[in-house]
Short mmCIF file of C-alpha atoms and ligand atoms in Angstrom, two decimals:
data_model
loop_
_atom_site.label_atom_id
_atom_site.label_comp_id
_atom_site.label_asym_id
_atom_site.label_seq_id
_atom_site.Cartn_x
_atom_site.Cartn_y
_atom_site.Cartn_z
CA MET A 1 -0.12 -0.14 0.08
CA PHE A 2 0.98 3.35 -0.94
CA ASP A 3 2.18 5.65 1.73
CA PRO A 4 1.56 9.04 1.38
CA ARG A 5 3.77 10.27 4.19
CA SER A 6 6.07 9.56 1.69
CA ILE A 7 5.09 12.42 -0.39
CA PRO A 8 7.73 15.41 0.28
CA ALA A 9 5.54 18.58 0.68
CA ASP A 10 4.87 20.13 -2.78
CA GLN A 11 7.52 23.25 -3.12
CA SER A 12 5.50 25.75 -5.49
CA THR A 13 2.59 25.34 -2.53
CA ILE A 14 5.24 25.71 0.10
CA ASP A 15 6.62 28.89 -2.09
CA ALA A 16 3.16 30.51 -2.47
CA LEU A 17 2.01 30.34 1.02
CA ARG A 18 5.37 31.66 2.06
CA SER A 19 5.10 34.82 0.07
CA ARG A 20 2.28 35.34 1.94
CA GLY A 21 3.89 34.94 5.23
CA LEU A 22 2.39 31.77 6.12
CA ASP A 23 4.21 27.73 6.29
CA TYR A 24 2.90 24.81 4.47
CA ARG A 25 4.02 21.57 6.37
CA GLN A 26 3.35 18.10 6.72
CA VAL A 27 2.62 16.98 10.49
CA ASP A 28 4.89 14.82 11.87
CA PRO A 29 2.89 11.96 12.98
CA ALA A 30 5.16 11.36 15.82
CA ASP A 31 4.48 14.42 17.20
CA ASP A 32 1.16 13.88 19.14
CA ALA A 33 1.09 17.84 20.22
CA ALA A 34 0.86 18.62 17.15
CA LEU A 35 -1.53 16.44 15.79
CA GLN A 36 -3.40 17.58 18.58
CA SER A 37 -3.23 21.09 17.15
CA TRP A 38 -4.18 19.93 13.80
CA ALA A 39 -7.08 18.19 14.68
CA GLN A 40 -8.40 20.73 17.16
CA ALA A 41 -8.15 23.33 14.06
CA GLU A 42 -10.35 21.01 12.04
CA THR A 43 -13.02 20.16 14.49
CA ARG A 44 -13.10 24.41 15.01
CA GLY A 45 -13.07 24.91 10.93
CA PHE A 46 -15.83 22.75 10.49
CA HIS A 47 -17.40 24.65 13.53
CA HIS A 48 -17.43 21.34 15.55
CA ALA A 49 -17.00 20.89 20.25
CA ARG A 50 -13.98 20.16 20.68
CA PRO A 51 -13.53 16.32 20.34
CA GLU A 52 -14.09 14.30 23.61
CA PRO A 53 -10.63 12.86 24.81
CA ALA A 54 -11.13 9.15 23.47
CA GLU A 55 -12.30 11.12 19.97
CA LEU A 56 -9.06 12.77 20.07
CA ARG A 57 -7.34 9.70 20.42
CA ARG A 58 -9.00 8.01 18.08
CA GLU A 59 -8.33 10.89 15.36
CA LEU A 60 -4.99 10.73 16.39
CA ARG A 61 -4.39 6.67 15.81
CA VAL A 62 -5.55 7.42 12.24
CA ALA A 63 -3.64 10.82 11.85
CA LYS A 64 -0.04 8.74 12.13
CA GLN A 65 -1.39 6.59 9.40
CA ARG A 66 -2.00 9.51 7.07
CA SER A 67 -0.33 12.61 5.39
CA LEU A 68 -1.82 15.60 7.35
CA ARG A 69 -0.74 18.58 6.11
CA GLY A 70 -1.25 22.42 7.85
CA VAL A 71 -0.89 26.06 7.15
CA TYR A 72 0.71 27.86 10.12
CA ASP A 73 1.06 31.55 10.55
CA PRO A 74 3.93 32.43 12.63
CA THR A 75 2.50 35.78 14.22
CA ALA A 76 -0.68 33.77 15.34
CA HIS A 77 -1.14 33.95 18.95
CA ASP A 78 -0.91 30.47 19.17
CA ALA A 79 1.42 29.79 16.60
CA GLY A 80 1.94 25.84 16.75
CA VAL A 81 -2.47 25.70 15.62
CA PRO A 82 -2.61 25.82 11.85
CA VAL A 83 -5.08 28.30 10.40
CA ALA A 84 -5.76 25.54 7.85
CA THR A 85 -6.02 21.61 7.45
CA VAL A 86 -6.23 19.11 4.73
CA ASP A 87 -5.58 15.09 5.01
CA GLY A 88 -5.12 13.29 1.87
CA TRP A 89 -5.07 9.75 1.31
CA PRO A 90 -4.83 6.53 -1.18
CA SER A 91 -7.92 4.88 -1.42
CA GLY A 92 -9.94 2.29 -3.83
CA LEU A 93 -13.15 3.46 -5.33
CA SER A 94 -15.60 1.10 -6.60
CA VAL A 95 -16.77 1.24 -10.22
CA PRO A 96 -19.36 -0.25 -12.42
CA GLY A 97 -18.41 -4.24 -12.84
CA GLY A 98 -16.91 -4.72 -9.32
CA ARG A 99 -13.63 -3.37 -9.78
CA SER A 100 -11.76 -0.96 -7.67
CA VAL A 101 -9.79 1.90 -8.98
CA ASP A 102 -6.84 3.69 -6.91
CA ALA A 103 -8.32 7.41 -5.99
CA TRP A 104 -7.19 9.82 -3.77
CA ALA A 105 -9.46 10.89 -0.58
CA VAL A 106 -9.16 14.35 0.20
CA SER A 107 -10.48 15.41 3.51
CA ALA A 108 -10.40 17.84 6.34
CA VAL A 109 -10.33 20.70 3.84
CA THR A 110 -10.31 23.97 6.23
CA VAL A 111 -9.25 27.55 6.55
CA SER A 112 -10.21 29.75 9.83
CA PRO A 113 -12.23 32.43 9.36
CA THR A 114 -9.13 34.79 10.20
CA HIS A 115 -7.32 33.97 7.10
CA ARG A 116 -10.09 33.04 4.68
CA ARG A 117 -10.46 33.95 0.98
CA ARG A 118 -6.51 34.67 0.54
CA GLY A 119 -6.13 32.00 -1.61
CA ILE A 120 -4.97 29.14 0.93
CA ALA A 121 -8.00 26.49 0.16
CA ARG A 122 -6.79 26.69 -3.57
CA ALA A 123 -3.36 26.29 -2.85
CA LEU A 124 -3.92 23.57 -0.65
CA LEU A 125 -6.43 21.62 -2.95
CA GLU A 126 -4.02 21.93 -6.21
CA ALA A 127 -1.23 20.36 -4.12
CA GLN A 128 -3.43 17.42 -3.25
CA LEU A 129 -4.26 16.92 -6.84
CA ARG A 130 -0.24 16.87 -7.19
CA TYR A 131 0.65 14.54 -4.64
CA ALA A 132 -3.08 12.33 -5.97
CA SER A 133 -0.89 11.88 -9.42
CA GLU A 134 2.15 11.62 -7.78
CA ALA A 135 0.62 8.45 -6.18
CA GLY A 136 -0.81 7.00 -9.74
CA ALA A 137 -3.79 7.53 -8.52
CA ALA A 138 -6.49 8.09 -11.58
CA LEU A 139 -9.23 9.89 -9.78
CA ALA A 140 -9.52 12.54 -6.54
CA MET A 141 -12.80 12.36 -4.66
CA LEU A 142 -14.49 13.77 -1.90
CA THR A 143 -17.41 14.53 0.18
CA LEU A 144 -17.98 18.57 0.80
CA THR A 145 -20.42 21.00 2.92
CA GLU A 146 -21.18 23.59 -0.20
CA ALA A 147 -21.35 22.63 -3.65
CA THR A 148 -19.65 25.67 -4.45
CA ILE A 149 -16.54 25.49 -3.83
CA TYR A 150 -14.77 22.40 -5.48
CA GLY A 151 -16.09 22.40 -9.27
CA ARG A 152 -13.41 25.07 -9.95
CA TYR A 153 -10.59 22.43 -9.45
CA GLY A 154 -12.56 19.96 -11.64
CA PHE A 155 -14.74 18.17 -9.32
CA GLY A 156 -18.57 17.14 -10.25
CA PRO A 157 -20.83 15.29 -8.37
CA ALA A 158 -21.10 11.50 -9.13
CA ALA A 159 -23.03 9.84 -6.62
CA SER A 160 -26.29 11.28 -4.85
CA ALA A 161 -27.91 10.14 -1.38
CA ALA A 162 -30.76 10.65 0.27
CA THR A 163 -32.05 10.19 3.99
CA ILE A 164 -35.14 7.39 3.73
CA LYS A 165 -38.42 8.12 6.34
CA VAL A 166 -40.84 4.90 6.99
CA ASP A 167 -43.95 5.28 8.31
CA ARG A 168 -44.22 2.68 10.19
CA ARG A 169 -47.98 2.93 10.86
CA ARG A 170 -48.30 2.05 6.96
CA VAL A 171 -45.37 -1.01 6.54
CA SER A 172 -46.79 -4.27 5.24
CA TRP A 173 -44.26 -6.58 4.09
CA ILE A 174 -44.60 -8.14 0.50
CA GLY A 175 -40.82 -9.01 -0.16
CA PRO A 176 -39.79 -12.74 -0.26
CA ASP A 177 -38.84 -14.03 3.58
CA ALA A 178 -35.13 -13.95 4.11
CA PRO A 179 -33.77 -17.99 4.33
CA GLY A 180 -31.33 -16.86 6.94
CA ARG A 181 -31.86 -14.91 10.40
CA VAL A 182 -31.16 -11.54 11.71
CA GLN A 183 -30.27 -11.16 15.63
CA PHE A 184 -28.60 -8.59 17.87
CA VAL A 185 -24.69 -8.43 18.73
CA GLU A 186 -22.54 -6.53 20.92
CA PRO A 187 -20.79 -4.58 19.03
CA ALA A 188 -17.29 -5.64 20.49
CA ASP A 189 -18.61 -8.92 18.92
CA LEU A 190 -18.83 -7.77 15.78
CA ILE A 191 -15.72 -5.97 14.92
CA ALA A 192 -13.79 -8.68 13.96
CA LYS A 193 -16.37 -9.92 11.42
CA ALA A 194 -17.41 -6.31 10.03
CA PRO A 195 -14.43 -5.26 8.06
CA ALA A 196 -14.67 -8.20 5.74
CA ILE A 197 -18.47 -7.64 5.51
CA ALA A 198 -18.07 -4.17 4.92
CA ARG A 199 -15.43 -4.85 2.26
CA ARG A 200 -17.74 -7.07 0.25
CA ALA A 201 -20.41 -4.19 0.69
CA VAL A 202 -18.30 -1.82 -1.11
CA SER A 203 -16.82 -3.71 -3.43
CA ARG A 204 -20.38 -4.52 -4.64
CA THR A 205 -21.86 -0.72 -5.07
CA PRO A 206 -19.84 1.63 -7.10
CA GLY A 207 -19.36 4.78 -5.47
CA GLU A 208 -18.35 3.30 -2.21
CA ILE A 209 -14.68 3.79 -0.95
CA ASP A 210 -12.60 1.44 1.83
CA ARG A 211 -13.09 1.71 5.01
CA TRP A 212 -10.13 2.82 6.49
CA PRO A 213 -8.82 1.30 9.98
CA GLY A 214 -10.98 2.92 12.78
CA LEU A 215 -13.73 3.89 11.17
CA LEU A 216 -15.87 0.86 11.64
CA GLU A 217 -15.10 1.35 15.36
CA ARG A 218 -16.22 4.13 15.22
CA HIS A 219 -19.53 3.50 13.61
CA LEU A 220 -20.31 0.36 15.93
CA GLY A 221 -19.58 2.67 19.34
CA LEU A 222 -16.51 1.21 20.01
CA VAL A 223 -14.62 4.40 20.25
CA ASP A 224 -15.86 5.72 23.51
CA PRO A 225 -18.14 2.18 24.25
CA ASP A 226 -18.93 4.01 27.94
CA SER A 227 -20.32 7.19 26.62
CA ALA A 228 -24.16 7.63 26.53
CA ALA A 229 -24.30 7.49 22.66
CA SER A 230 -22.42 4.28 21.83
CA ARG A 231 -25.08 2.85 25.00
CA ALA A 232 -28.09 3.67 23.34
CA LEU A 233 -26.40 1.82 20.15
CA ARG A 234 -27.91 -1.23 19.43
CA VAL A 235 -26.58 -3.67 16.29
CA ALA A 236 -28.39 -6.37 14.29
CA ARG A 237 -26.74 -8.81 12.12
CA TYR A 238 -28.16 -10.83 9.31
CA ASP A 239 -26.56 -14.49 8.91
CA ASP A 240 -27.21 -16.11 5.48
CA ARG A 241 -28.53 -20.32 5.65
CA SER A 242 -25.44 -21.45 6.01
CA GLY A 243 -24.62 -19.15 8.79
CA GLN A 244 -22.38 -17.02 7.17
CA ALA A 245 -22.24 -13.37 8.64
CA GLN A 246 -24.01 -10.44 5.17
CA GLY A 247 -24.65 -7.74 6.95
CA PHE A 248 -25.56 -5.15 9.55
CA VAL A 249 -26.99 -2.25 10.95
CA ALA A 250 -26.42 -0.06 13.80
CA PHE A 251 -29.10 1.74 15.35
CA THR A 252 -30.40 3.89 18.31
CA VAL A 253 -34.13 4.38 19.47
CA GLY A 254 -35.20 8.09 20.55
CA ARG A 255 -38.19 8.37 22.41
CA GLU A 256 -39.93 9.84 25.14
CA PRO A 257 -41.02 8.30 28.46
CA ASN A 258 -44.17 5.90 27.27
CA LEU A 259 -44.36 6.95 23.65
CA PRO A 260 -43.20 4.88 20.45
CA GLY A 261 -39.49 5.74 19.50
CA ILE A 262 -38.04 6.73 16.43
CA VAL A 263 -35.39 4.44 15.01
CA GLU A 264 -32.35 6.41 13.72
CA ALA A 265 -30.01 3.73 11.37
CA ASP A 266 -27.26 5.58 9.74
CA VAL A 267 -24.85 2.19 9.81
CA PHE A 268 -26.44 -0.25 7.30
CA VAL A 269 -23.76 -2.39 5.85
CA ALA A 270 -25.34 -5.53 3.23
CA ALA A 271 -22.82 -7.23 1.08
CA THR A 272 -26.03 -9.46 -0.43
CA ASP A 273 -29.35 -8.11 -1.37
CA GLU A 274 -30.75 -10.87 0.73
CA ALA A 275 -29.06 -9.21 3.93
CA GLU A 276 -30.12 -5.90 2.66
CA ARG A 277 -34.06 -6.79 2.54
CA ALA A 278 -33.53 -9.13 5.85
CA LEU A 279 -31.79 -6.10 7.47
CA TRP A 280 -34.81 -3.52 6.06
CA ARG A 281 -37.70 -6.03 7.08
CA PHE A 282 -35.94 -6.08 10.56
CA LEU A 283 -36.20 -2.26 11.00
CA VAL A 284 -39.23 -1.46 9.76
CA GLU A 285 -41.38 -4.22 11.24
CA MET A 286 -39.85 -3.20 14.57
CA ASP A 287 -42.81 -2.39 17.17
CA PHE A 288 -43.65 0.47 19.43
CA VAL A 289 -42.07 2.44 16.76
CA THR A 290 -43.49 5.46 15.03
CA GLU A 291 -40.74 6.05 12.18
CA ILE A 292 -37.41 4.83 11.01
CA ARG A 293 -34.73 7.04 9.44
CA SER A 294 -31.85 6.01 7.59
CA ARG A 295 -29.25 9.22 6.10
CA LEU A 296 -27.11 8.44 3.51
CA ARG A 297 -29.03 5.74 1.67
CA SER A 298 -28.89 5.07 -1.90
CA VAL A 299 -31.36 7.27 -4.11
CA ASP A 300 -32.18 3.70 -5.84
CA GLU A 301 -33.52 2.00 -2.65
CA PRO A 302 -35.56 -0.96 -3.18
CA LEU A 303 -37.44 -0.65 -0.24
CA GLY A 304 -41.10 0.69 -1.51
CA TRP A 305 -41.08 -2.33 -3.71
CA LEU A 306 -40.32 -4.73 -0.85
CA LEU A 307 -43.62 -3.32 0.96
CA GLU A 308 -47.43 -3.53 0.22
CA ASP A 309 -47.40 0.63 0.17
CA PRO A 310 -44.89 2.26 -1.66
CA ARG A 311 -45.58 5.37 -0.15
CA ALA A 312 -44.81 4.29 3.47
CA VAL A 313 -41.20 5.31 2.40
CA SER A 314 -40.17 8.68 1.62
CA MET A 315 -37.03 10.44 0.59
CA HIS A 316 -35.82 14.01 1.63
CA ASP A 317 -32.43 15.67 1.46
CA VAL A 318 -31.20 14.41 -1.56
CA VAL A 319 -27.88 15.59 -1.93
CA ASP A 320 -24.81 15.39 -4.26
CA HIS A 321 -22.75 13.30 -2.03
CA LEU A 322 -19.59 11.70 -3.63
CA TRP A 323 -17.55 14.37 -6.06
CA LEU A 324 -14.97 13.01 -8.10
CA ARG A 325 -11.90 14.44 -10.14
CA VAL A 326 -10.57 12.33 -12.90
CA LEU A 327 -6.72 12.94 -13.21
CA ASP A 328 -5.95 10.09 -15.60
CA PRO A 329 -8.65 9.68 -17.94
CA VAL A 330 -7.22 6.16 -19.53
CA VAL A 331 -6.74 4.31 -16.16
CA ALA A 332 -9.92 5.74 -14.46
CA LEU A 333 -12.04 4.86 -17.94
CA SER A 334 -10.32 1.45 -18.51
CA ALA A 335 -11.28 0.25 -14.90
CA ARG A 336 -14.91 0.18 -14.97
CA GLU A 337 -17.17 -1.91 -17.75
CA TYR A 338 -19.59 -0.41 -20.15
CA GLY A 339 -23.03 -1.09 -20.48
CA ALA A 340 -22.82 -1.73 -24.50
CA SER A 341 -20.56 -1.97 -27.16
CA GLY A 342 -19.03 1.25 -29.35
CA THR A 343 -16.31 3.40 -30.06
CA LEU A 344 -16.53 6.72 -28.41
CA THR A 345 -14.28 10.10 -28.50
CA LEU A 346 -13.74 12.40 -25.46
CA GLU A 347 -12.26 15.56 -25.65
CA VAL A 348 -11.41 16.65 -22.34
CA GLY A 349 -11.06 20.04 -21.24
CA ASP A 350 -9.27 20.67 -17.94
CA ALA A 351 -7.77 24.30 -16.45
CA LEU A 352 -5.55 22.94 -14.20
CA GLY A 353 -4.05 20.42 -17.25
CA HIS A 354 -4.19 16.92 -15.31
CA ALA A 355 -6.65 15.15 -17.58
CA ALA A 356 -6.81 17.66 -20.55
CA GLY A 357 -6.78 15.93 -23.98
CA SER A 358 -8.00 13.62 -26.34
CA TYR A 359 -9.18 9.67 -25.75
CA VAL A 360 -10.72 7.17 -27.52
CA LEU A 361 -13.03 4.55 -25.70
CA ASP A 362 -13.52 1.51 -27.29
CA ALA A 363 -16.42 -0.83 -25.65
CA SER A 364 -16.31 -4.15 -26.86
CA GLY A 365 -19.57 -5.63 -25.61
CA ASP A 366 -18.25 -7.65 -22.97
CA GLY A 367 -18.35 -5.22 -20.62
CA ARG A 368 -14.65 -4.22 -20.84
CA ALA A 369 -13.01 -1.04 -23.04
CA GLU A 370 -9.74 -0.06 -24.19
CA VAL A 371 -9.25 3.67 -23.81
CA ARG A 372 -6.32 5.27 -25.59
CA ARG A 373 -4.88 8.78 -25.82
CA THR A 374 -4.99 9.82 -29.26
CA ASP A 375 -3.60 13.52 -28.89
CA ASP A 376 -0.25 12.63 -27.83
CA PRO A 377 2.09 12.19 -30.51
CA GLY A 378 4.55 9.90 -28.95
CA VAL A 379 1.54 7.39 -27.98
CA ASP A 380 0.26 7.75 -31.67
CA GLU A 381 3.32 6.31 -32.85
CA ARG A 382 3.73 3.70 -30.54
CA ARG A 383 -0.03 2.67 -31.35
CA THR A 384 0.66 2.83 -35.01
CA ASP A 385 3.56 0.29 -34.75
CA GLU A 386 1.87 -1.91 -32.11
CA ARG A 387 -1.58 -1.75 -34.92
CA ARG A 388 0.74 -2.50 -37.69
CA ALA A 389 2.02 -5.93 -35.85
CA ASP A 390 -1.57 -6.47 -34.62
CA GLU A 391 -2.49 -6.47 -38.12
CA GLY A 392 -0.03 -9.07 -38.91
CA ALA A 393 -1.12 -11.48 -36.37
CA ASP A 394 -4.97 -10.67 -37.03
CA ALA A 395 -4.80 -12.43 -40.07
CA ALA A 396 -5.24 -15.28 -37.40
CA ALA A 397 -7.18 -14.07 -35.37
CA ALA A 398 -10.25 -12.36 -37.29
CA GLY A 399 -12.84 -11.35 -34.88
CA SER A 400 -10.59 -11.48 -31.76
CA ARG A 401 -11.47 -8.57 -29.65
CA SER A 402 -8.00 -6.93 -30.55
CA GLY A 403 -9.00 -7.24 -34.14
CA ARG A 404 -12.17 -5.59 -33.74
CA ARG A 405 -9.69 -2.49 -31.98
CA SER A 406 -8.01 -2.35 -34.69
CA ARG A 407 -10.37 -1.74 -37.21
CA GLY A 408 -12.53 0.35 -34.39
CA LYS A 409 -13.07 3.76 -35.90
CA ALA A 410 -14.09 6.57 -33.56
CA THR A 411 -17.22 8.41 -35.21
CA HIS A 412 -18.61 9.24 -32.28
CA GLY A 413 -17.75 11.75 -29.85
CA LEU A 414 -18.60 14.26 -27.10
CA ARG A 415 -16.60 17.52 -25.52
CA LEU A 416 -16.90 18.62 -22.36
CA ASP A 417 -14.82 19.27 -19.42
CA VAL A 418 -13.35 16.78 -16.64
CA ARG A 419 -15.83 18.41 -14.26
CA GLU A 420 -18.65 16.46 -16.08
CA LEU A 421 -16.50 13.47 -16.86
CA GLY A 422 -16.27 13.04 -13.25
CA SER A 423 -20.10 13.16 -13.01
CA ILE A 424 -20.68 10.78 -15.82
CA TYR A 425 -17.93 8.25 -14.77
CA LEU A 426 -20.09 6.18 -12.40
CA GLY A 427 -23.38 6.24 -14.16
CA GLY A 428 -25.17 8.53 -11.84
CA VAL A 429 -26.21 11.06 -14.29
CA ARG A 430 -26.44 10.46 -18.09
CA PRO A 431 -24.62 12.43 -20.02
CA SER A 432 -27.52 13.22 -22.19
CA VAL A 433 -29.12 15.06 -19.10
CA LEU A 434 -25.87 16.62 -18.77
CA ALA A 435 -25.69 17.75 -22.91
CA ARG A 436 -29.62 19.31 -22.06
CA ALA A 437 -27.94 21.89 -19.73
CA GLY A 438 -25.06 22.96 -22.06
CA ARG A 439 -22.45 21.13 -20.24
CA ILE A 440 -21.25 18.76 -22.89
CA GLU A 441 -21.46 19.19 -26.61
CA GLU A 442 -22.02 16.17 -28.88
CA LEU A 443 -19.54 15.92 -31.53
CA SER A 444 -21.67 14.03 -33.77
CA PRO A 445 -25.47 12.84 -34.36
CA GLY A 446 -25.68 9.41 -32.45
CA SER A 447 -23.38 10.22 -29.70
CA LEU A 448 -25.34 11.11 -26.94
CA ALA A 449 -27.48 8.22 -27.23
CA LEU A 450 -24.14 6.15 -27.44
CA ALA A 451 -22.72 7.41 -24.22
CA ASP A 452 -25.99 7.13 -22.37
CA ARG A 453 -25.88 3.36 -23.11
CA LEU A 454 -22.01 3.11 -22.55
CA PHE A 455 -21.58 4.97 -19.26
CA ALA A 456 -25.27 3.34 -17.91
CA ALA A 457 -24.52 1.32 -14.82
CA PRO A 458 -26.31 -1.61 -13.65
CA ARG A 459 -26.44 -0.32 -10.15
CA THR A 460 -27.10 3.19 -9.23
CA PRO A 461 -23.81 4.71 -7.66
CA HIS A 462 -24.21 5.29 -3.81
CA LEU A 463 -21.75 6.45 -1.29
CA SER A 464 -22.70 5.74 2.42
CA ILE A 465 -20.42 7.58 4.60
CA TRP A 466 -18.91 10.61 5.03
CA PHE A 467 -15.00 10.85 4.49
C1 COA B 1 -14.60 26.61 1.95
C2 COA B 1 -13.13 26.78 2.96
C3 COA B 1 -11.95 25.73 3.04
C4 COA B 1 -12.62 27.54 1.87
O1 COA B 1 -11.13 28.54 2.31
P1 COA B 1 -10.65 29.71 1.16
O2 COA B 1 -9.03 29.80 1.88
O3 COA B 1 -11.06 30.86 1.67
O4 COA B 1 -10.94 29.58 -0.01
P2 COA B 1 -9.43 30.37 -0.97
O5 COA B 1 -9.31 32.09 -0.84
O6 COA B 1 -8.47 29.53 -1.42
O7 COA B 1 -10.86 30.34 -2.26
C5 COA B 1 -10.51 29.36 -3.45
C6 COA B 1 -11.75 29.99 -4.43
O8 COA B 1 -12.69 29.31 -3.66
C7 COA B 1 -13.99 30.01 -3.44
N1 COA B 1 -14.56 30.07 -2.53
C8 COA B 1 -14.23 30.02 -1.34
N2 COA B 1 -14.89 29.51 -0.52
C9 COA B 1 -16.18 29.37 -1.17
C10 COA B 1 -17.52 29.05 -0.47
N3 COA B 1 -17.44 28.94 0.95
N4 COA B 1 -18.62 28.87 -1.52
C11 COA B 1 -18.29 29.22 -3.14
N5 COA B 1 -16.73 29.66 -3.02
C12 COA B 1 -15.65 29.43 -2.35
C13 COA B 1 -13.47 31.78 -3.59
O9 COA B 1 -13.86 32.57 -4.14
C14 COA B 1 -11.78 31.04 -4.59
O10 COA B 1 -12.42 31.15 -6.03
P3 COA B 1 -11.48 31.85 -7.28
O11 COA B 1 -10.57 31.04 -6.96
O12 COA B 1 -12.50 31.17 -8.30
O13 COA B 1 -11.81 33.34 -7.14
C15 COA B 1 -13.11 27.89 3.62
O14 COA B 1 -14.11 28.87 3.87
C16 COA B 1 -13.53 26.93 4.81
O15 COA B 1 -12.91 26.27 5.94
N6 COA B 1 -15.19 26.44 5.26
C17 COA B 1 -15.42 26.22 6.72
C18 COA B 1 -15.03 24.28 6.23
C19 COA B 1 -15.53 23.85 5.32
O16 COA B 1 -16.74 23.98 4.50
N7 COA B 1 -14.78 23.46 4.29
C20 COA B 1 -14.73 22.27 2.89
C21 COA B 1 -14.79 21.06 2.97
S1 COA B 1 -15.62 20.28 2.24
#
């Protein structure tokens, strides 16, 4: 696994911030005091309360594996507390077809209100994109507070999420009975199995990202098990017919004395459709409850189809949740599977340079695609040589996939900015919708229809955590 701490601080960022009297540096993972100051600055930046001691200890454990960067003002009252923070690390991102692509997660972007609008965030973000490229990430990704901040760096919204509310009184289950069983488990008993379940849940859902060490402990209330919040948390696990654990939910029931409660189930992890159905059924059929709520759920939940009255389920607070920024279109586009066969040219604009260029995506119909850059003369020459060699060999392999590729001629094409490429990448929005919004240009008739078919994903992309 690539160690983000091995990337030296970006010199152009150091110089840019030094010219404004500020120091930009990596926080020493061995320096607990510096890590604590960084964590305090980050929570303050997000307008959160100071972290509880147990939460702070957990953050420090995570921070030691990361490459935290801070901007320091030597003239400030407490010069050891950064005036800006950022965290970035390599992480897999699940893509349509079930593969994981190497990506770079960006998090903890804060600038103190005392130092806002001096270009600090821009300097930090541009450096993160350079680190990501250096680490070999095909994309950068983040979840965000305000949708107006990151488009300028090439990020586009790629997967939405919503709060699901279920009116308990209207619930009448018509879905299949699960062959396995749901049972309560203590969080400490689940934690050994939870990462493997979560890994399988992540890999079957485009848009989910790798869970980092310490996250599931937090989700299961194990960071501070004696706190009121952890004691209120209940955990139920689904085991399939053969006794294999396939999913779990962590939830609380909030209630006033003598009144029925409201279930809040924000941690919902299912490695199979069967587990997903069984856990939903467990939640929505709970007695002495009026409502079941779950945040950061898919905008394409099958829950309504499992109930006699689909109006028992309502969707609220739909937000663009995962934002993607393509850095290497060849690697990113080659990683996912496609819904059709065809050849499409993508002319990508990128003000920051990383992804700018012209690319041909040649999808063979078995889901896979070959993607190549066509505006790099060096690449073209190498391709021509390869093609000549291929054509010699092709006589014997007519109809083979490489044979189809060498004959493939790009007659369809789109012109788009890297922001839009990030948005269509997982199949969460159709290219034709962005064309209707004037954000993608169709270069020849039929290109949008082909792009819609190619980029369609069998499963709606979804990310169920913040990072
Ligand atoms: C968002 C935040 C990091 C911006 O920091 P900053 O140092 O003031 O930003 P910069 O001065 O580098 O501005 C960079 C660009 O972003 C724009 N921008 C900054 N904050 C913005 C906001 N909240 N909404 C819209 N645009 C914003 C600036 O106008 C500037 O635009 P330009 O370069 O195209 O002219 C800072 O306001 C902050 O810490 N907010 C609270 C925490 C937060 O929301 N963090 C984001 C986490 S996802």
